[in-house]
Tab-separated table of C-alpha atoms in Angstrom:
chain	number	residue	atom	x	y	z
A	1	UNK	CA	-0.642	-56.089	11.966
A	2	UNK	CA	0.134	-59.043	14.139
A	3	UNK	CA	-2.803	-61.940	14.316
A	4	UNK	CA	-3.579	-60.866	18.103
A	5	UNK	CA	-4.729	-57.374	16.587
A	6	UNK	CA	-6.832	-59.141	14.007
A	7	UNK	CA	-8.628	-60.784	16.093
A	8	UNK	CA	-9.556	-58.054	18.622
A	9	UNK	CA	-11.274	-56.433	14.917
A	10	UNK	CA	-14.025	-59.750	15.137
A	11	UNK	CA	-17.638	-58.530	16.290
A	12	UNK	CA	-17.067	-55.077	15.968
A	13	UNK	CA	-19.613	-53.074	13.937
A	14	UNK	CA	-18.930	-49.356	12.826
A	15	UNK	CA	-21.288	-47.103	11.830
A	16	UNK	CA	-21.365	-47.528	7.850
A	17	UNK	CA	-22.192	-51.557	8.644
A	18	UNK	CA	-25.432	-50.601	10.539
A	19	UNK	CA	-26.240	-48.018	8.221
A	20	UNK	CA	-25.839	-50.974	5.645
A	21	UNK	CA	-28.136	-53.178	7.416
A	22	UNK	CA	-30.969	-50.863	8.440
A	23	UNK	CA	-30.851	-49.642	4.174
A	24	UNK	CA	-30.695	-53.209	3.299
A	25	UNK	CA	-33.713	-54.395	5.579
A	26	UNK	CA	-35.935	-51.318	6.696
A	27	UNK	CA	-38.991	-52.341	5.324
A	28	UNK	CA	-40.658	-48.998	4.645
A	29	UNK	CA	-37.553	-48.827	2.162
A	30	UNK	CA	-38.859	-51.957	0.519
A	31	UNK	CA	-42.398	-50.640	0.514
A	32	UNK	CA	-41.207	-47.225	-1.255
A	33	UNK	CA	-39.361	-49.447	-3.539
A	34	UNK	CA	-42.437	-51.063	-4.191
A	35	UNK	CA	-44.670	-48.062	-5.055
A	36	UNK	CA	-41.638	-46.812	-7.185
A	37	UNK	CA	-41.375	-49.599	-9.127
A	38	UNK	CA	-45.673	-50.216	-9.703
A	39	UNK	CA	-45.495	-46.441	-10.885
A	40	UNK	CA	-42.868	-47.049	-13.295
A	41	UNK	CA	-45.195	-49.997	-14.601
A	42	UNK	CA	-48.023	-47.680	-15.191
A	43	UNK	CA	-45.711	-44.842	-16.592
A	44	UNK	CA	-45.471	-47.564	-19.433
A	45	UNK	CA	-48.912	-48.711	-20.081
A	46	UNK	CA	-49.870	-45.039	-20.065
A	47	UNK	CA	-48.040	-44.303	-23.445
A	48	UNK	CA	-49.111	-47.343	-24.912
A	49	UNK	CA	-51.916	-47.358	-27.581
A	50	UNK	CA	-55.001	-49.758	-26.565
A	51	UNK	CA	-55.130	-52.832	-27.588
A	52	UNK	CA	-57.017	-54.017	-30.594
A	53	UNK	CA	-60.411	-56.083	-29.697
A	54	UNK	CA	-60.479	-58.888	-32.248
A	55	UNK	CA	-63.503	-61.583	-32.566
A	56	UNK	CA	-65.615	-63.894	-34.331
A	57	UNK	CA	-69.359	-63.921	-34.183
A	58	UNK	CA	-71.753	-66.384	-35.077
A	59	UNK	CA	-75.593	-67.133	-34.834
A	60	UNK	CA	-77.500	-70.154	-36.295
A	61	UNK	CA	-74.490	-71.473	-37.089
A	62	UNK	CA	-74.791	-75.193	-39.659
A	63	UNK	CA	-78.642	-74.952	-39.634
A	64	UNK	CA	-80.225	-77.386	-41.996
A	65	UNK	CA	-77.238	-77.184	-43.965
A	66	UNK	CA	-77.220	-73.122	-44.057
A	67	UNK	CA	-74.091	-71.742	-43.242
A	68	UNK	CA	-76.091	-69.341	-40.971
A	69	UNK	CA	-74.705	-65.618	-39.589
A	70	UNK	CA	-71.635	-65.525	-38.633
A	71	UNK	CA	-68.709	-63.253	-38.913
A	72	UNK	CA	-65.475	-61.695	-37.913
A	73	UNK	CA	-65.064	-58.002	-36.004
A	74	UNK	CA	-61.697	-56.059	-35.547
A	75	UNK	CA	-62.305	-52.819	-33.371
A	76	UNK	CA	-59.219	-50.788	-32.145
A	77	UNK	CA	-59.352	-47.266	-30.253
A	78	UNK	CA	-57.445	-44.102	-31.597
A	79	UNK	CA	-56.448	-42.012	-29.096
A	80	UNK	CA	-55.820	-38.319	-30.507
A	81	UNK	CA	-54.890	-35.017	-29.403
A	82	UNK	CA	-51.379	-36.329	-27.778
A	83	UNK	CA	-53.236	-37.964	-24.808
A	84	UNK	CA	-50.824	-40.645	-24.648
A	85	UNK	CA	-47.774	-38.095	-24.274
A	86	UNK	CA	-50.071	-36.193	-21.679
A	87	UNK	CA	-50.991	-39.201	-19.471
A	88	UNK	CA	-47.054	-40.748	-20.308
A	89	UNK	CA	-45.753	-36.768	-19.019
A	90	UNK	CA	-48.159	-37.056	-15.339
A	91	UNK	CA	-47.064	-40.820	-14.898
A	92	UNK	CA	-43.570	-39.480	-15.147
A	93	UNK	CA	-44.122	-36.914	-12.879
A	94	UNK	CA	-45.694	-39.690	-10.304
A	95	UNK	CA	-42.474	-41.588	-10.492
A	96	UNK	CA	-40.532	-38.477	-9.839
A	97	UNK	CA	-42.074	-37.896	-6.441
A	98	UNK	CA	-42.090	-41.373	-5.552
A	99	UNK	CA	-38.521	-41.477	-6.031
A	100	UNK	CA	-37.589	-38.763	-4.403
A	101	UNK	CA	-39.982	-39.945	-1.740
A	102	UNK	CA	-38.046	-43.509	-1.552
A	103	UNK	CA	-34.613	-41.240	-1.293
A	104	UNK	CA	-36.247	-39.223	1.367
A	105	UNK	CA	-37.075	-42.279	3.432
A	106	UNK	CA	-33.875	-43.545	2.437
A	107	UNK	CA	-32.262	-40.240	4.483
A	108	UNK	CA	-34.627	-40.749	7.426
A	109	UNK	CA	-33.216	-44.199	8.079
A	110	UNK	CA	-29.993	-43.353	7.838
A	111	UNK	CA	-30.211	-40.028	10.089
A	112	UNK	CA	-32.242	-42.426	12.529
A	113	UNK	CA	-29.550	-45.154	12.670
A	114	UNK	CA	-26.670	-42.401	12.838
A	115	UNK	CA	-28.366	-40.555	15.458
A	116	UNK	CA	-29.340	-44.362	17.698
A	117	UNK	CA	-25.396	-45.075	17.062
A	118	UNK	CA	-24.006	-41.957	18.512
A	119	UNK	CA	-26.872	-42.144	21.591
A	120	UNK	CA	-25.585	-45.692	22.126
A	121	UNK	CA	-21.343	-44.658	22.101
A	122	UNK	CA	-22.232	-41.707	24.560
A	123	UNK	CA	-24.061	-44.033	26.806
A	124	UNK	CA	-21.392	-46.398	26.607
A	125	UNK	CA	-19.051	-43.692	27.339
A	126	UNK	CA	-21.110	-42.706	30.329
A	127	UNK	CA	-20.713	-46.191	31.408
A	128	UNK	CA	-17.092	-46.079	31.661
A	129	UNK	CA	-16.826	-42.825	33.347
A	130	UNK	CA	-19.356	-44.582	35.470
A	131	UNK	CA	-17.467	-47.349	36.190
A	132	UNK	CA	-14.021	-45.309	36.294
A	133	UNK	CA	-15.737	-42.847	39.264
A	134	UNK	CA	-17.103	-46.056	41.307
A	135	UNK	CA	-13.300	-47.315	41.567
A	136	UNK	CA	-11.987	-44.001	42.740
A	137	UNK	CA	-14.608	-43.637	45.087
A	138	UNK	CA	-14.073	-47.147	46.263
A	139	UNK	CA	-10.162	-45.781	46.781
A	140	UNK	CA	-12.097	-42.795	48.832
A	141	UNK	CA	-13.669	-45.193	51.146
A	142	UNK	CA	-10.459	-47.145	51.508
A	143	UNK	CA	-8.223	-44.606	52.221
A	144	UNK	CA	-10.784	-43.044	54.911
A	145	UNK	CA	-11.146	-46.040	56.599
A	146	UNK	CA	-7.564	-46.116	56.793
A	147	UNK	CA	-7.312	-42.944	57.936
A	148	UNK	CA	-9.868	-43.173	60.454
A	149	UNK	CA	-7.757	-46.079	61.831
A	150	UNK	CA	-4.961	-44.579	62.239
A	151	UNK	CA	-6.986	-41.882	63.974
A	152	UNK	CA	-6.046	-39.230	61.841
A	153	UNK	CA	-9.834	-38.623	60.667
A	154	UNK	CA	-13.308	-38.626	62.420
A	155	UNK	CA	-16.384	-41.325	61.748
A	156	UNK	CA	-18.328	-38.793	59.985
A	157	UNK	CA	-15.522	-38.405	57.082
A	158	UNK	CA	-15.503	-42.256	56.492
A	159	UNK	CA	-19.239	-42.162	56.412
A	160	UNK	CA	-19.274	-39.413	54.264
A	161	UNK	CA	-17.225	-41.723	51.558
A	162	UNK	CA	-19.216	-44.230	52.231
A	163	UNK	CA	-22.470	-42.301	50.877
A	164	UNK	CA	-20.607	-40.834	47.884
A	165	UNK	CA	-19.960	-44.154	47.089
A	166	UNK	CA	-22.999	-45.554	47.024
A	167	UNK	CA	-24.256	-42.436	45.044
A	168	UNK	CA	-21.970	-42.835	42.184
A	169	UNK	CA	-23.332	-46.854	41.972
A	170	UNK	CA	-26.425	-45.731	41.768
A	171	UNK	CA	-24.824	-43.529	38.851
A	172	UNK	CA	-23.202	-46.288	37.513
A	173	UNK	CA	-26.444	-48.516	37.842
A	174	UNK	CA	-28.510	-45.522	35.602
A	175	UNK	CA	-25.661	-45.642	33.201
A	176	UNK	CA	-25.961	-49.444	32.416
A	177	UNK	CA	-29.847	-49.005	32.289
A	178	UNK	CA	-29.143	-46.269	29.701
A	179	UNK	CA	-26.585	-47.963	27.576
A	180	UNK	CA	-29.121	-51.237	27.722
A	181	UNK	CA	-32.153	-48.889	26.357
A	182	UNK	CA	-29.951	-47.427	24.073
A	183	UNK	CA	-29.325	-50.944	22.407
């Protein structure tokens, strides 16, 4: 492809590159993310055993040469009855329904860009048929006022272009404010 082609390519977006985008910066897919990933966190503490609670204690500690009260304490939890596998099994059923709530969002903002890209294309499109109608009925009011010249119509007819024409701007005006609140 010659460099003229190339170049014609710059600045345009297709559909996969705002898909991209909206993915990459939606924030209610960084949010979801977020909740995903804090659930995964607690799906892992969950199975853990407690930790152990180790400590010195001490009372009338060096008095009048008396080594006093004082002593050492190690306490540590025992979970039984498979509570860690049962809390561990719900956490990983919270993770599950986070993530398919993250791919769920995921979907929405990609049907909601897909569907705001195609809106956008037809409005565009409407734009140019727009635009394409205004110069043939510009041609309408040219050829009736040459018509009308040459005598070969009445007033009314160029008149009549006249109006048509300034419907289809108003068209084409509706068009552009569509394609502008489409973007």
């Amino acid at each position: 492809e010659d460099a003229g082609d190339a170049g014609s390519e710059i600045g345009v977006l297709r559909l996969e590159d705002f898909v991209q985008m909206a993915v990459a910066n939606n924030p209610t897919l960084q949010q979801a993310a977020a909740v995903v990933h804090k659930a995964q966190g607690i799906r892992r503490q969950v199975g853990l055993h407690p930790n152990p609670t180790v400590g010195y204690q001490g009372n009338e500690i060096g008095n009048d040469g008396a080594t006093g009260q004082q002593g050492a304490f190690f306490s540590q939890l025992i979970v039984t009855g498979n509570k860690l596998g049962l809390n561990r099994a719900v956490a990983e059923g919270d993770v599950q329904q986070l993530l398919w709530e993250l791919e769920a969002q995921r979907y929405r903002v990609r049907n909601d860009v897909q569907t705001q890209f195609y809106a956008t294309l037809g409005a565009q499109r409407r734009l140019e048929l727009a635009e394409e109608l205004e110069r043939i009925a510009e041609e309408g009011v040219g050829a009736a006022t040459e018509l009308f010249e040459a005598e070969e119509v009445a007033r009314p007819d160029v008149l009549q272009a006249e109006l048509q024409l300034g419907e289809v701007r108003i068209i084409r005006q509706n068009a552009e404010y569509d394609l502008e609140a489409e973007w």
